[in-house]
XYZ file of C-alpha atoms in Angstrom:
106
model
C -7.313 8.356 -13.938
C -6.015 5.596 -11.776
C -8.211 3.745 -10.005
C -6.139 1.524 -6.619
C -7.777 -0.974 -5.530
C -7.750 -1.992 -1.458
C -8.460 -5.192 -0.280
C -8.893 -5.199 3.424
C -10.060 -7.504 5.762
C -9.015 -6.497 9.717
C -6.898 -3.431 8.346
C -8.142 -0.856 10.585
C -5.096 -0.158 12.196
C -3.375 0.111 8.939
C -5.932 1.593 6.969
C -5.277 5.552 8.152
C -1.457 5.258 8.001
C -1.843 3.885 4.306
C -4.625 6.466 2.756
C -2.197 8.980 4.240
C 0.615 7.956 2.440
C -0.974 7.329 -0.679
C -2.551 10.638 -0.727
C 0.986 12.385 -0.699
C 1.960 10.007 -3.104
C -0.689 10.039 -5.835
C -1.513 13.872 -5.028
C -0.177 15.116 -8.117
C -2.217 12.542 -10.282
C -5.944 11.880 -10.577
C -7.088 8.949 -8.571
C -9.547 7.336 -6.842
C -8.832 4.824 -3.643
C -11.153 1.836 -3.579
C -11.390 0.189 -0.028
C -13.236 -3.352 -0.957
C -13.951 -4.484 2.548
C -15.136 -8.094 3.741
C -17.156 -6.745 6.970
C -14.078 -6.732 8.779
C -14.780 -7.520 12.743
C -12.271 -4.684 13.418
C -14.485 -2.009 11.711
C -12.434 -1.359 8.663
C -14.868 -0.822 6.636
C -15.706 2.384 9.185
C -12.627 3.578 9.236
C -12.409 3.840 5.959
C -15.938 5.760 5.513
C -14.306 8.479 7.970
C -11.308 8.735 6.158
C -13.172 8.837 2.868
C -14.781 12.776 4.705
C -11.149 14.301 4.968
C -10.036 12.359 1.783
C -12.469 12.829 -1.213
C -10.455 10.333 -3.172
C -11.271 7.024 -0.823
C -14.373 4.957 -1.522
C -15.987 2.208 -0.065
C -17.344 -0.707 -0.643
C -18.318 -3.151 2.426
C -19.281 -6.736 1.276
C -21.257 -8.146 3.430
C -21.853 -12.305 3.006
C -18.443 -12.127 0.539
C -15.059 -13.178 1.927
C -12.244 -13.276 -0.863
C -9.259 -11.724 -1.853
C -9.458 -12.578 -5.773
C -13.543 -11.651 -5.673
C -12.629 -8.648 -3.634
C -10.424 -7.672 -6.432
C -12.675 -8.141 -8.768
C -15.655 -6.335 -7.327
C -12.881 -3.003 -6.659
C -12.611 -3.753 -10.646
C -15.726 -3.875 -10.949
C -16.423 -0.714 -9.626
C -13.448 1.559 -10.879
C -13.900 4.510 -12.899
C -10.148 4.823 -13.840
C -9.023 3.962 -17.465
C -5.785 2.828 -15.030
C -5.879 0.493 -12.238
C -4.068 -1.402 -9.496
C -4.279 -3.380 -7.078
C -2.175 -2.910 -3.521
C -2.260 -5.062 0.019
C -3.447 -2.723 2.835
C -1.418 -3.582 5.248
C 1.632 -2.173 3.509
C 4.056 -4.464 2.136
C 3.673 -2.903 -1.636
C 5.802 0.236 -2.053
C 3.634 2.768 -2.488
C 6.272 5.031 -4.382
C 6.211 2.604 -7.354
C 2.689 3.128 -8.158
C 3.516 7.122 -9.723
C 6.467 5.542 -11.636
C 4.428 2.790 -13.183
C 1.099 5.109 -13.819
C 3.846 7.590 -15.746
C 4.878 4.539 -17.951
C 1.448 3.645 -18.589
């Protein structure tokens, strides 16, 4: 299983557009979408919890009193259950198509 790791802080704009994507992408594989938030001000972290209802995939995990990109990466590590994992910005300047072709090479 892969297990992709989302760092977000202030993504909730981007968040919906993304977890879209990536579920059309990933679809055919079995995954699990890890949304490590930092309490974003925006409500991130929220929009993520809805999105985790129509997409059974998404989890959250809303640090409170933590701000960090590395520890945010390392808590989504933390709490993976994939044998596979990556890590991906939110806000969507990773190609998304990439991550199928590198979980096949794996």
């Amino acid at each position: 299983m892969l297990s992709l790791i989302l760092p977000t802080y202030n993504e909730a704009q981007n968040l919906p557009t993304l977890i879209d994507l990536l579920d059309g992408v990933l679809g055919g594989i079995p995954h699990e979408i890890i949304v490590v938030d930092d309490n974003s001000p925006d409500g991130t972290w929220r929009v993520a919890q809805m999105m985790a209802q129509d997409f059974p995939s998404v989890r959250v995990l809303r640090r409170i009193g933590k701000k960090g990109l590395s520890s945010a990466v390392v808590d989504g590590f933390d709490a993976a259950g994939g044998d596979i994992v990556a890590v991906m910005d939110a806000d969507g300047q990773h190609d998304s198509a990439l991550l199928l072709a590198m979980f096949r090479m794996i």
